[in-house]
Amino acid sequence: SVSPAGFHMTPKLSHVFPESCMLIVLGIVIGLLLFYTQAASVSPLTADVFFLYLLPPIILDAGYFMPNRLFFDHLGTILVFAVIGTIWNALTIGITMYAISLTGLFGESIPVLHMFLFSSLISAVDPVAVLAVFEEIHVEEVLYILVFGESLLNDGVTVVLYHLFEGYSELGEDNIMLVDIASGVASFLLVALGGTVIGIIWGFLTAFVTRFTSQVRVIEPIFVFVMSYLAYLNAEIFHLSGILSITFCGITMKNYVEQNISTKSHTTIKYAMKMLASSSETVIFMFLGVSTVQSKHDWNTWFVIFTIFFCSIYRILGVWIFSTMCNRFRVKKIAFVDKFIMSYGGLRGAVAFALVLTINSHHIPLQPMFLTATIAMVYFTVFIQGITIKPLTELLGVKKAEKRTLTMNERLHERSMDYIIAGIEDVMGKHGNIQIRNKFKRFNNKYLNPFLVREKNVVEPKFLETYSQIKMQEAMNYMATNGNSPSN
Amino acid sequence: MGNKSSLMLQEQDIRDIQAETGFLPSQIERLYSRFTSLDKADNGSLSREDFLRIPELAINPLGDRIVHAFFKESEDDHVNFRQFVRVLAHFRPIKRTQDNKLNAREEKLRFAFKMYDLDDDERISREELLAVLHMMVGENISDEQLNSIAERTILEADRDGDQMISFDEFCTALERTDVEQKMSIKFLK
């Protein structure tokens, strides 16, 4: 992705450090320069800027280019990690840290609810950091989708836990009733499902709109961007999960939009989206660096150490417990090495940082200490884990992904294997993933496609897509090898 | 139903089937109870009609072919429990610790290959490929497009230039596919 050109020019550095590390360092340098010269006070990363402008492009990019099949095949496991795993992290970290604070080791007494507020924001794996690191190491696709899907979907949980404990903290410990706890659980379902539903609705709307844009090709990319951003804002208006909304908006619209728009618009969308996403990623990491210098700190050695320690320990423990649990239901088991990379890939990042910034220090006087600990945790995961994860994957022999287009044979026979499995499961009277997929496919072909797609709809559009991709590639190769093409 | 099935299924049968297919006894009993519920005529065997009565299977584009695969080994157009389980055993997940011939990668591939190879000559011809394509894609795609897809598929896989895909060529074409996972079902215990 986009990063200071100098960094990519020096090949050795980019082997050792992930881009995100270098960007943070650069941010720190800029921050220090600004601080000592007092030339200008750049307002550091604020939560609003982050959530409204910097985060949506990255998430849209992730959702739009999501390998749908892979994602839905592993949805069960991803959800277990995103929902139960995040709750597990938040609770265990909160409880342990609170227990330690009772011993007086931190020097201050931390109210239990404030502790949980902190643990809920620190426990979420960050999609931005995970993407930044995993894009470079190219692990095998299943492993990738597990970590990445978790980081995207745990947003629902994070937002709810955060607002829940924020609300509880304001209420005060003594005023919390059973009703409040019950409403917390209900609000989780509402925030997550509501965000998802809004995203899906906007996704269909976008698909529907692109059905009519064949006369004005230039605005096709605009619709995709604007409408998915509206999905995000729409969810945020109601305090639902914007991340889930824009993710599902991207997932929903993709297949229909691609059939409706021209190839050129598609190329534009693809590159504009990639560019926007990597620009905001760059800005986020640099802002993280700048903010480190400029925010008000309160360093508490034991608190920082225990935060990092317990975040890592409970991550490892959680991954181990939940993947063992999921393995009972999975055809393809999560191997030991995968578990290790999954727990190691639990990077914390800008979402945690932006959340800690939004804490009101009037209500929660320990906010500066939380801020420092969060920054320390982000640095620890992005630097230590980010730098070592690449050599570790090589050392452990983690399978690497190979990027390629499917051959016609693979596309065709894999599809027929799906039908075989669906058929056999029917014979056995078992209801599996593929049956749900086939049901949706039939529904889609019968009702959705004719409505959302302009051209005559085809039952297996992927066959044609693969075919034309292969043909296109051949033509390009032909042009490249036979030199003197007049254009280009 | 559970009672009845365990009554009719002798201990010895279970052990034999377990040795042959690698299923656990609990899985075999579960499959047996499914078998008896499919067996509407109650004569210990399944006919084609019994299979096609499964609603989802009837609309599966490969449904006929899948049913056909169950009858490969039987002579009188009836499938007994033994044959039923043997076909299903192809779809057991592969475990490193135990190996069983029926669920080996090659067997899984052969099952998929048989979906195309209707005349059992160990080759997929262009017509056979087109037939399956037609079943999967339906009507609203032009014959021309379908033809070029079929031709492309054969061209890609065909090594010896006979314009057909042999089983070896089929395996080579799917070298990079995770057949072990794609062709496996998690059988309930």
XYZ file of C-alpha atoms in Angstrom:
677
model
C 0.000 0.000 0.000
C 0.939 3.634 0.007
C 3.682 4.555 2.360
C 6.642 6.840 2.252
C 8.359 5.948 -0.948
C 11.714 5.998 0.787
C 10.676 3.110 2.908
C 9.871 0.900 -0.017
C 13.063 1.884 -1.756
C 15.165 0.481 1.037
C 14.460 -3.192 0.680
C 16.158 -4.370 3.839
C 14.064 -2.249 6.167
C 10.814 -3.478 4.721
C 11.896 -7.051 5.325
C 12.348 -6.419 9.016
C 9.685 -3.883 9.896
C 6.066 -3.910 8.873
C 4.953 -0.677 7.273
C 2.787 0.230 10.227
C 5.826 0.355 12.532
C 7.683 2.687 10.245
C 4.665 4.952 9.979
C 4.343 5.218 13.724
C 8.034 6.039 14.035
C 7.650 8.681 11.383
C 4.655 10.040 13.280
C 6.688 10.233 16.477
C 9.463 12.113 14.684
C 6.993 14.600 13.261
C 5.327 14.911 16.644
C 8.655 15.614 18.353
C 9.584 18.180 15.731
C 6.293 19.961 16.209
C 6.598 19.745 19.958
C 10.098 21.164 20.298
C 9.882 23.776 17.599
C 6.392 24.676 18.767
C 5.824 25.549 15.164
C 2.290 24.402 15.023
C 0.001 22.403 17.164
C -1.516 19.803 14.988
C -4.552 18.663 16.815
C -3.804 15.012 17.351
C -6.099 12.214 16.314
C -9.530 12.868 17.715
C -12.120 10.178 18.011
C -14.504 11.920 15.627
C -11.929 12.298 12.886
C -11.000 8.704 13.308
C -14.472 7.202 13.347
C -16.025 9.458 10.733
C -13.275 9.927 8.182
C -10.377 7.558 8.657
C -11.986 4.283 9.596
C -14.787 3.910 6.982
C -12.535 3.695 3.900
C -10.507 0.879 5.428
C -13.536 -1.086 6.479
C -15.302 -0.558 3.173
C -12.255 -1.822 1.351
C -12.178 -4.848 3.612
C -15.871 -5.571 3.179
C -16.002 -4.985 -0.535
C -13.059 -7.219 -1.336
C -14.029 -9.798 1.219
C -13.754 -13.324 -0.145
C -17.432 -13.997 0.516
C -17.301 -17.715 0.160
C -14.429 -18.101 2.578
C -16.002 -15.690 5.018
C -19.350 -17.437 5.176
C -17.813 -20.901 5.255
C -15.994 -19.991 8.425
C -18.605 -17.641 9.820
C -19.348 -19.881 12.781
C -15.783 -19.919 14.002
C -15.334 -16.223 13.273
C -18.419 -15.358 15.294
C -17.301 -17.473 18.218
C -14.013 -15.612 18.278
C -15.508 -12.193 17.659
C -18.348 -12.401 20.130
C -17.475 -14.885 22.844
C -13.746 -14.323 22.478
C -13.993 -10.578 22.905
C -16.346 -10.842 25.858
C -14.017 -13.369 27.374
C -11.038 -11.042 26.943
C -12.878 -8.054 28.357
C -14.127 -9.912 31.404
C -10.970 -11.806 32.276
C -8.702 -8.826 31.788
C -11.058 -6.617 33.767
C -11.417 -9.038 36.647
C -7.724 -9.813 36.949
C -6.654 -6.217 36.683
C -9.220 -5.225 39.277
C -8.021 -7.950 41.595
C -4.490 -6.677 41.245
C -5.540 -3.101 41.835
C -7.011 -4.224 45.177
C -3.523 -5.179 46.337
C -2.556 -1.567 45.932
C 0.179 -2.307 43.429
C -1.019 0.388 41.056
C -0.932 2.998 43.805
C -4.442 4.135 43.120
C -7.734 2.493 43.697
C -9.540 1.878 40.481
C -13.302 1.449 40.651
C -14.358 -1.853 39.184
C -16.511 -0.301 36.463
C -13.714 1.964 35.279
C -11.529 -1.080 35.101
C -14.074 -2.844 32.929
C -14.397 0.188 30.702
C -10.691 -0.012 30.105
C -10.644 -3.764 29.609
C -13.493 -3.573 27.101
C -11.671 -1.116 24.899
C -8.326 -2.867 25.131
C -9.678 -6.330 24.430
C -10.822 -5.796 20.839
C -8.561 -6.942 18.060
C -8.090 -4.071 15.641
C -9.005 -4.503 11.974
C -6.649 -1.781 10.813
C -3.593 -3.171 12.534
C -4.424 -6.746 11.624
C -4.876 -5.823 7.972
C -1.686 -3.800 7.907
C 0.396 -6.635 9.289
C -1.293 -9.597 7.634
C -1.367 -8.049 4.170
C 2.385 -8.262 4.167
C 2.892 -11.784 5.405
C 0.311 -13.531 3.183
C -0.637 -16.424 5.396
C -2.919 -19.122 4.126
C -6.444 -17.925 3.411
C -8.337 -19.762 6.122
C -6.024 -18.512 8.835
C -6.242 -15.039 7.369
C -10.009 -14.954 7.243
C -10.263 -16.193 10.826
C -8.124 -13.419 12.266
C -9.396 -10.769 9.924
C -13.065 -11.716 10.198
C -12.761 -11.672 13.940
C -11.275 -8.189 13.929
C -14.084 -6.887 11.726
C -16.984 -8.510 13.495
C -15.892 -7.897 17.046
C -16.734 -4.257 16.577
C -20.328 -4.896 17.526
C -19.180 -6.341 20.832
C -16.605 -3.640 21.467
C -18.986 -0.771 20.859
C -21.614 -2.305 23.078
C -19.274 -3.210 25.915
C -17.700 0.208 25.758
C -20.956 2.163 25.863
C -22.341 -0.246 28.413
C -19.557 0.297 30.888
C -19.451 3.984 30.102
C -23.100 4.188 31.015
C -22.637 2.019 34.090
C -19.724 4.147 35.256
C -21.857 7.252 35.044
C -24.677 5.537 36.866
C -22.360 4.460 39.611
C -21.870 0.997 41.014
C -24.685 1.114 43.501
C -27.383 2.182 41.105
C -27.053 -0.674 38.666
C -29.971 -2.998 38.661
C -30.609 -6.314 37.056
C -32.603 -4.514 34.404
C -29.534 -2.606 33.292
C -27.598 -5.798 32.808
C -30.440 -7.367 30.845
C -30.694 -4.281 28.690
C -26.973 -4.561 28.062
C -27.397 -8.013 26.573
C -30.357 -6.862 24.522
C -28.473 -3.826 23.274
C -25.675 -6.060 22.071
C -28.066 -7.944 19.828
C -29.600 -4.695 18.665
C -26.300 -2.980 17.906
C -24.792 -5.912 16.052
C -27.857 -7.084 14.154
C -29.153 -3.576 13.568
C -25.862 -2.488 12.077
C -25.775 -5.565 9.891
C -29.324 -5.109 8.662
C -28.810 -1.442 7.830
C -25.693 -2.386 5.911
C -27.512 -5.066 3.951
C -30.372 -2.713 3.097
C -27.992 -0.064 1.799
C -26.111 -2.738 -0.084
C -29.241 -3.773 -1.936
C -30.136 -0.146 -2.542
C -26.744 0.483 -4.092
C -27.117 -2.557 -6.280
C -30.535 -1.367 -7.331
C -29.299 2.126 -8.175
C -26.406 0.854 -10.282
C -28.972 -0.961 -12.346
C -29.952 2.350 -13.873
C -26.594 4.017 -14.375
C -25.708 2.565 -17.751
C -26.157 5.989 -19.393
C -23.940 7.880 -16.955
C -20.938 5.687 -16.390
C -18.853 8.317 -14.601
C -21.049 8.379 -11.532
C -20.986 4.646 -10.946
C -18.014 4.725 -8.570
C -19.513 7.669 -6.707
C -22.636 5.697 -5.912
C -20.663 2.867 -4.445
C -18.647 5.153 -2.216
C -21.367 7.547 -1.172
C -23.995 4.957 -0.469
C -21.737 2.743 1.573
C -20.625 5.768 3.541
C -24.256 6.599 4.109
C -24.723 3.091 5.412
C -21.967 3.768 7.907
C -23.410 7.111 8.997
C -26.905 5.718 9.083
C -25.811 3.072 11.537
C -23.808 5.529 13.602
C -26.802 7.872 13.884
C -28.615 5.226 15.844
C -25.454 4.251 17.743
C -25.440 0.916 15.978
C -22.244 -0.673 14.766
C -21.064 1.343 11.783
C -18.240 -1.059 11.116
C -20.588 -3.994 10.753
C -22.910 -1.892 8.647
C -20.334 -0.820 6.091
C -18.777 -4.290 6.024
C -22.057 -5.933 5.157
C -22.954 -3.160 2.767
C -19.782 -3.966 0.837
C -20.372 -7.706 1.000
C -23.961 -7.367 -0.194
C -23.508 -4.955 -3.043
C -20.394 -6.422 -4.582
C -21.814 -9.234 -6.669
C -24.673 -7.203 -8.103
C -22.684 -4.040 -8.656
C -20.003 -5.907 -10.533
C -22.560 -7.281 -12.945
C -24.127 -3.886 -13.495
C -21.269 -1.490 -13.969
C -18.749 -1.175 -16.763
C -15.291 -2.677 -16.535
C -13.758 0.766 -16.404
C -15.927 1.854 -13.503
C -15.051 -1.369 -11.786
C -11.359 -0.695 -12.192
C -11.877 2.807 -10.868
C -13.741 1.553 -7.826
C -11.101 -1.016 -7.155
C -8.147 1.333 -7.295
C -9.863 4.290 -5.662
C -10.939 2.099 -2.812
C -7.500 0.600 -2.351
C -5.960 4.044 -2.471
C -8.379 5.574 0.010
C -7.929 2.662 2.363
C -4.189 2.730 2.346
C -4.097 6.502 2.663
C -6.213 6.426 5.764
C -4.203 3.556 7.125
C -1.076 5.626 6.635
C -2.648 8.654 8.249
C -3.921 6.640 11.201
C -0.553 5.180 12.030
C 1.199 8.509 11.633
C -1.410 10.160 13.803
C -0.858 7.476 16.402
C 2.798 8.475 16.466
C 2.055 12.200 16.657
C -0.554 11.709 19.361
C 1.851 9.745 21.490
C 4.046 12.821 21.796
C 1.277 15.305 22.254
C -1.200 13.721 24.618
C -1.221 14.007 28.361
C 0.408 10.949 29.880
C 0.335 9.288 33.197
C 2.835 6.463 33.246
C 2.174 3.730 35.739
C 4.735 1.011 35.277
C 2.883 -1.847 36.932
C -0.369 -0.982 35.252
C 1.254 -0.947 31.822
C 3.143 -4.155 32.408
C 0.114 -6.012 33.679
C -2.051 -4.712 30.874
C 0.328 -6.036 28.260
C 0.903 -9.261 30.135
C -2.735 -10.121 30.695
C -3.841 -9.056 27.244
C -1.342 -11.495 25.780
C -2.016 -14.305 28.226
C -5.776 -14.168 27.910
C -5.561 -13.871 24.165
C -3.506 -17.046 23.977
C -5.749 -18.826 26.449
C -8.909 -17.642 24.699
C -7.746 -18.680 21.261
C -6.735 -22.050 22.586
C -10.039 -22.687 24.363
C -12.294 -21.435 21.584
C -10.443 -23.056 18.724
C -10.467 -26.380 20.528
C -14.181 -25.881 20.967
C -14.697 -24.985 17.291
C -12.570 -27.897 16.119
C -15.242 -30.286 17.306
C -17.506 -28.887 14.615
C -15.037 -28.171 11.853
C -14.014 -30.399 8.967
C -10.725 -28.593 8.630
C -9.211 -28.385 12.063
C -7.385 -25.369 13.381
C -3.898 -26.772 13.802
C -1.547 -25.906 16.622
C 0.495 -23.564 14.480
C -2.652 -21.776 13.346
C -3.742 -21.303 16.929
C -0.417 -19.770 17.686
C -0.553 -17.335 14.779
C -4.141 -16.477 15.639
C -3.265 -15.580 19.188
C -0.190 -13.784 17.990
C -2.185 -11.904 15.381
C -4.390 -10.351 18.027
C -3.078 -6.867 17.407
C -4.508 -3.847 19.135
C -4.626 -0.583 17.287
C -6.280 2.682 16.541
C -9.804 1.611 17.479
C -8.695 1.077 21.054
C -6.793 4.352 20.951
C -9.734 6.333 19.593
C -12.023 4.787 22.180
C -9.745 5.683 25.053
C -9.635 9.236 23.744
C -13.398 9.508 23.946
C -13.411 8.671 27.643
C -14.537 11.709 29.535
C -11.848 12.472 32.105
C -14.358 14.270 34.315
C -16.219 11.075 34.914
C -13.186 8.886 34.887
C -10.215 10.653 36.429
C -7.811 7.870 35.533
C -8.238 8.470 31.810
C -4.612 9.620 31.278
C -3.333 6.398 32.817
C -5.650 4.361 30.618
C -4.465 6.339 27.620
C -0.830 5.646 28.322
C -1.484 1.972 28.885
C -3.476 1.747 25.671
C -0.695 3.395 23.707
C 1.806 1.049 25.301
C -0.340 -1.925 24.363
C -0.735 -0.697 20.791
C 3.005 -0.187 20.496
C 3.708 -3.558 21.995
C 1.440 -5.412 19.590
C 2.289 -3.385 16.507
C 6.029 -3.336 17.109
C 6.990 -6.488 18.974
C 4.315 -8.782 17.555
C 4.255 -7.041 14.199
C 7.986 -7.359 13.696
C 8.301 -10.916 14.944
C 5.225 -12.383 13.294
C 6.833 -12.616 9.871
C 9.952 -14.525 10.949
C 7.744 -16.666 13.171
C 5.481 -17.715 10.322
C 8.534 -18.719 8.381
C 10.052 -20.514 11.332
C 6.885 -22.448 12.083
C 6.277 -23.216 8.434
C 2.835 -21.642 8.297
C 1.293 -22.210 4.911
C 1.427 -19.194 2.646
C -1.347 -18.002 0.407
C -0.991 -18.146 -3.329
C -2.804 -15.462 -5.221
C -4.169 -16.543 -8.554
C -7.326 -16.788 -10.567
C -9.041 -20.127 -10.562
C -8.648 -22.230 -13.647
C -11.780 -23.224 -15.497
C -11.413 -26.778 -14.232
C -11.147 -25.684 -10.647
C -14.133 -23.365 -10.914
C -16.262 -26.019 -12.527
C -15.328 -29.056 -10.484
C -15.307 -27.239 -7.177
C -18.816 -26.121 -7.898
C -19.901 -29.631 -8.719
C -18.247 -30.819 -5.511
C -20.454 -28.347 -3.666
C -23.505 -29.866 -5.254
C -22.287 -33.340 -4.402
C -21.799 -32.422 -0.767
C -25.185 -30.714 -0.629
C -26.781 -33.813 -2.155
C -25.062 -36.197 0.196
C -26.018 -34.087 3.175
C -29.609 -34.225 2.016
C -29.380 -37.981 1.815
C -28.039 -38.024 5.356
C -30.690 -35.590 6.515
C -28.087 -33.147 7.759
C -28.290 -29.425 7.302
C -25.030 -27.785 6.477
C -23.511 -24.610 5.205
C -23.712 -25.548 1.573
C -27.403 -26.240 1.739
C -28.046 -22.804 3.134
C -25.835 -21.413 0.409
C -27.758 -23.265 -2.272
C -31.044 -22.134 -0.825
C -29.869 -18.556 -0.901
C -28.619 -19.036 -4.443
C -31.996 -20.247 -5.624
C -33.729 -17.390 -3.839
C -31.242 -14.987 -5.329
C -31.688 -16.263 -8.846
C -35.427 -16.233 -8.605
C -36.168 -12.967 -6.832
C -33.148 -10.769 -6.165
C -31.153 -11.014 -9.359
C -33.946 -10.099 -11.792
C -34.651 -7.095 -9.634
C -31.126 -5.878 -8.993
C -29.204 -6.806 -12.085
C -29.781 -5.079 -15.375
C -28.759 -7.724 -17.809
C -30.376 -11.067 -18.333
C -29.398 -13.016 -15.285
C -27.460 -16.216 -15.398
C -27.581 -18.989 -12.852
C -23.851 -19.449 -12.475
C -22.325 -16.040 -13.256
C -19.017 -17.153 -11.775
C -18.460 -19.607 -14.616
C -18.650 -16.800 -17.129
C -16.584 -14.527 -14.946
C -13.777 -17.041 -14.644
C -13.932 -17.709 -18.342
C -13.656 -14.065 -19.302
C -10.916 -13.494 -16.728
C -8.833 -16.264 -18.214
C -9.457 -14.974 -21.709
C -8.574 -11.446 -20.682
C -5.355 -12.575 -19.092
C -4.392 -14.509 -22.165
C -5.046 -11.496 -24.330
C -2.953 -9.287 -22.082
C -0.106 -11.782 -22.090
C -0.340 -11.964 -25.828
C -0.104 -8.206 -26.118
C 2.792 -8.079 -23.703
C 4.857 -10.737 -25.436
C 4.093 -9.540 -28.920
C 5.477 -6.142 -28.087
C 4.533 -3.258 -30.257
C 0.915 -2.666 -29.463
C -0.069 0.752 -30.724
C -1.951 1.891 -27.648
C -0.685 1.358 -24.117
C -37.106 -45.422 15.638
C -33.851 -45.552 17.558
C -34.943 -48.652 19.351
C -35.961 -50.459 16.258
C -32.747 -49.666 14.424
C -30.506 -50.920 17.171
C -32.559 -54.070 17.286
C -32.128 -54.788 13.624
C -28.506 -53.851 13.417
C -26.429 -56.665 14.870
C -23.287 -55.990 16.847
C -21.373 -58.026 14.331
C -22.646 -55.925 11.434
C -21.606 -52.758 13.165
C -18.130 -54.087 13.692
C -17.816 -55.193 10.089
C -19.019 -51.871 8.793
C -16.727 -50.053 11.157
C -13.748 -52.013 9.894
C -14.678 -51.391 6.306
C -15.660 -47.744 6.441
C -14.020 -46.322 9.530
C -17.247 -44.917 10.957
C -17.727 -45.033 14.694
C -20.476 -47.329 15.998
C -22.516 -44.325 17.116
C -22.261 -42.825 13.649
C -23.310 -46.093 12.063
C -26.370 -46.281 14.275
C -27.283 -42.724 13.442
C -26.934 -43.438 9.724
C -28.966 -46.588 10.159
C -31.835 -44.723 11.687
C -31.706 -42.313 8.749
C -31.619 -45.288 6.406
C -34.735 -46.812 7.920
C -36.576 -43.509 7.812
C -35.793 -43.219 4.111
C -36.874 -46.800 3.561
C -40.580 -46.249 3.090
C -41.255 -49.779 1.894
C -39.600 -51.181 5.029
C -37.758 -53.923 3.214
C -34.236 -53.093 4.303
C -33.201 -51.471 1.073
C -33.642 -48.202 -0.777
C -34.949 -47.749 -4.270
C -34.401 -44.766 -6.553
C -37.819 -43.437 -5.584
C -36.813 -43.457 -1.943
C -33.917 -41.165 -2.782
C -35.815 -38.877 -5.058
C -38.454 -38.352 -2.414
C -35.941 -36.181 -0.560
C -37.190 -32.739 -1.578
C -33.868 -30.886 -1.761
C -32.159 -33.644 -3.657
C -34.811 -33.493 -6.344
C -33.870 -29.908 -7.194
C -30.135 -30.459 -6.889
C -28.779 -30.208 -10.448
C -26.576 -33.214 -9.801
C -29.253 -35.024 -7.816
C -29.805 -37.772 -10.382
C -26.127 -38.390 -10.718
C -25.618 -38.567 -6.988
C -28.440 -41.070 -6.631
C -26.968 -42.986 -9.517
C -23.676 -43.232 -7.642
C -25.413 -45.153 -4.870
C -26.568 -47.765 -7.337
C -23.187 -48.358 -8.939
C -22.549 -51.515 -6.984
C -26.016 -52.928 -6.762
C -27.434 -55.210 -9.426
C -31.118 -55.207 -8.631
C -31.691 -51.453 -8.326
C -31.803 -51.607 -4.575
C -29.287 -50.290 -2.099
C -28.856 -52.087 1.169
C -27.458 -50.461 4.265
C -23.978 -51.797 3.669
C -23.769 -50.190 0.233
C -25.369 -47.026 1.526
C -22.738 -46.558 4.200
C -19.934 -47.440 1.848
C -20.848 -44.568 -0.461
C -21.143 -42.169 2.437
C -17.765 -43.262 3.750
C -16.171 -41.431 0.848
C -17.046 -38.228 2.586
C -15.493 -38.891 5.931
C -12.912 -36.258 6.789
C -9.370 -37.496 6.419
C -7.511 -37.909 9.642
C -3.800 -38.266 9.766
C -3.898 -40.875 12.501
C -6.133 -43.372 10.795
C -6.166 -44.210 7.161
C -9.026 -45.743 5.373
C -9.124 -46.491 1.717
C -12.635 -45.242 1.058
C -12.072 -41.643 2.070
C -8.649 -41.158 0.518
C -8.156 -38.108 -1.635
C -8.157 -40.225 -4.764
C -11.467 -41.833 -3.868
C -13.030 -38.466 -3.244
C -11.793 -37.271 -6.608
C -13.037 -40.409 -8.267
C -16.478 -39.816 -6.876
C -16.489 -36.316 -8.362
C -15.116 -37.669 -11.637
C -17.943 -40.180 -11.852
C -20.449 -37.346 -11.806
C -19.257 -36.450 -15.265
C -18.258 -39.807 -16.627
C -21.679 -41.293 -17.223
C -20.654 -44.059 -19.645
C -17.868 -45.344 -17.382
C -15.142 -45.213 -19.993
C -12.796 -43.418 -17.554
C -12.868 -40.319 -19.737
C -14.861 -37.120 -19.697
C -15.818 -36.229 -23.203
C -16.972 -32.828 -24.363
C -20.566 -34.020 -24.481
C -20.426 -35.324 -20.930
C -18.974 -32.064 -19.724
C -21.601 -30.065 -21.567
C -24.359 -32.186 -20.064
C -23.211 -31.399 -16.529
C -22.706 -27.740 -17.390
C -26.244 -27.594 -18.709
C -27.568 -29.079 -15.517
C -25.760 -26.571 -13.380
C -26.205 -23.430 -15.447
C -29.696 -23.906 -16.737
C -31.184 -22.488 -19.888
C -30.505 -18.796 -20.017
C -26.899 -18.963 -21.081
C -26.154 -19.271 -24.758
C -24.990 -22.586 -26.187
C -22.090 -20.776 -27.714
C -20.848 -19.573 -24.336
C -21.360 -22.984 -22.814
C -19.464 -24.586 -25.645
C -16.510 -22.288 -25.257
C -16.436 -22.910 -21.521
C -16.441 -26.651 -22.087
C -13.749 -26.397 -24.716
C -11.639 -24.223 -22.485
C -12.012 -26.714 -19.638
C -10.880 -29.611 -21.773
C -8.047 -27.665 -23.338
C -6.752 -26.782 -19.901
C -6.780 -30.295 -18.516
C -6.056 -32.368 -21.584
C -2.430 -33.469 -21.647
C -2.389 -36.262 -24.188
C -4.384 -34.430 -26.828
C -7.346 -36.800 -27.093
C -9.841 -33.961 -26.436
C -11.035 -35.734 -23.325
C -10.202 -35.595 -19.653
C -8.949 -38.832 -18.176
C -8.983 -39.458 -14.452
C -5.288 -38.697 -14.179
C -5.723 -35.437 -15.994
C -8.675 -34.660 -13.768
C -6.530 -35.163 -10.682
C -3.749 -33.029 -12.085
C -6.155 -30.220 -12.883
C -7.344 -30.200 -9.292
C -3.909 -30.496 -7.756
C -4.212 -27.222 -5.909
C -7.763 -27.741 -4.710
C -8.260 -28.681 -1.110
C -10.268 -31.774 -1.997
C -9.811 -33.206 1.483
C -11.849 -30.359 2.859
C -14.240 -29.704 0.002
C -15.374 -33.297 -0.244
C -15.737 -34.008 3.438
C -18.698 -33.877 5.744
C -18.650 -33.716 9.480
C -20.559 -36.829 10.510
C -22.338 -36.471 13.804
C -21.436 -38.808 16.567
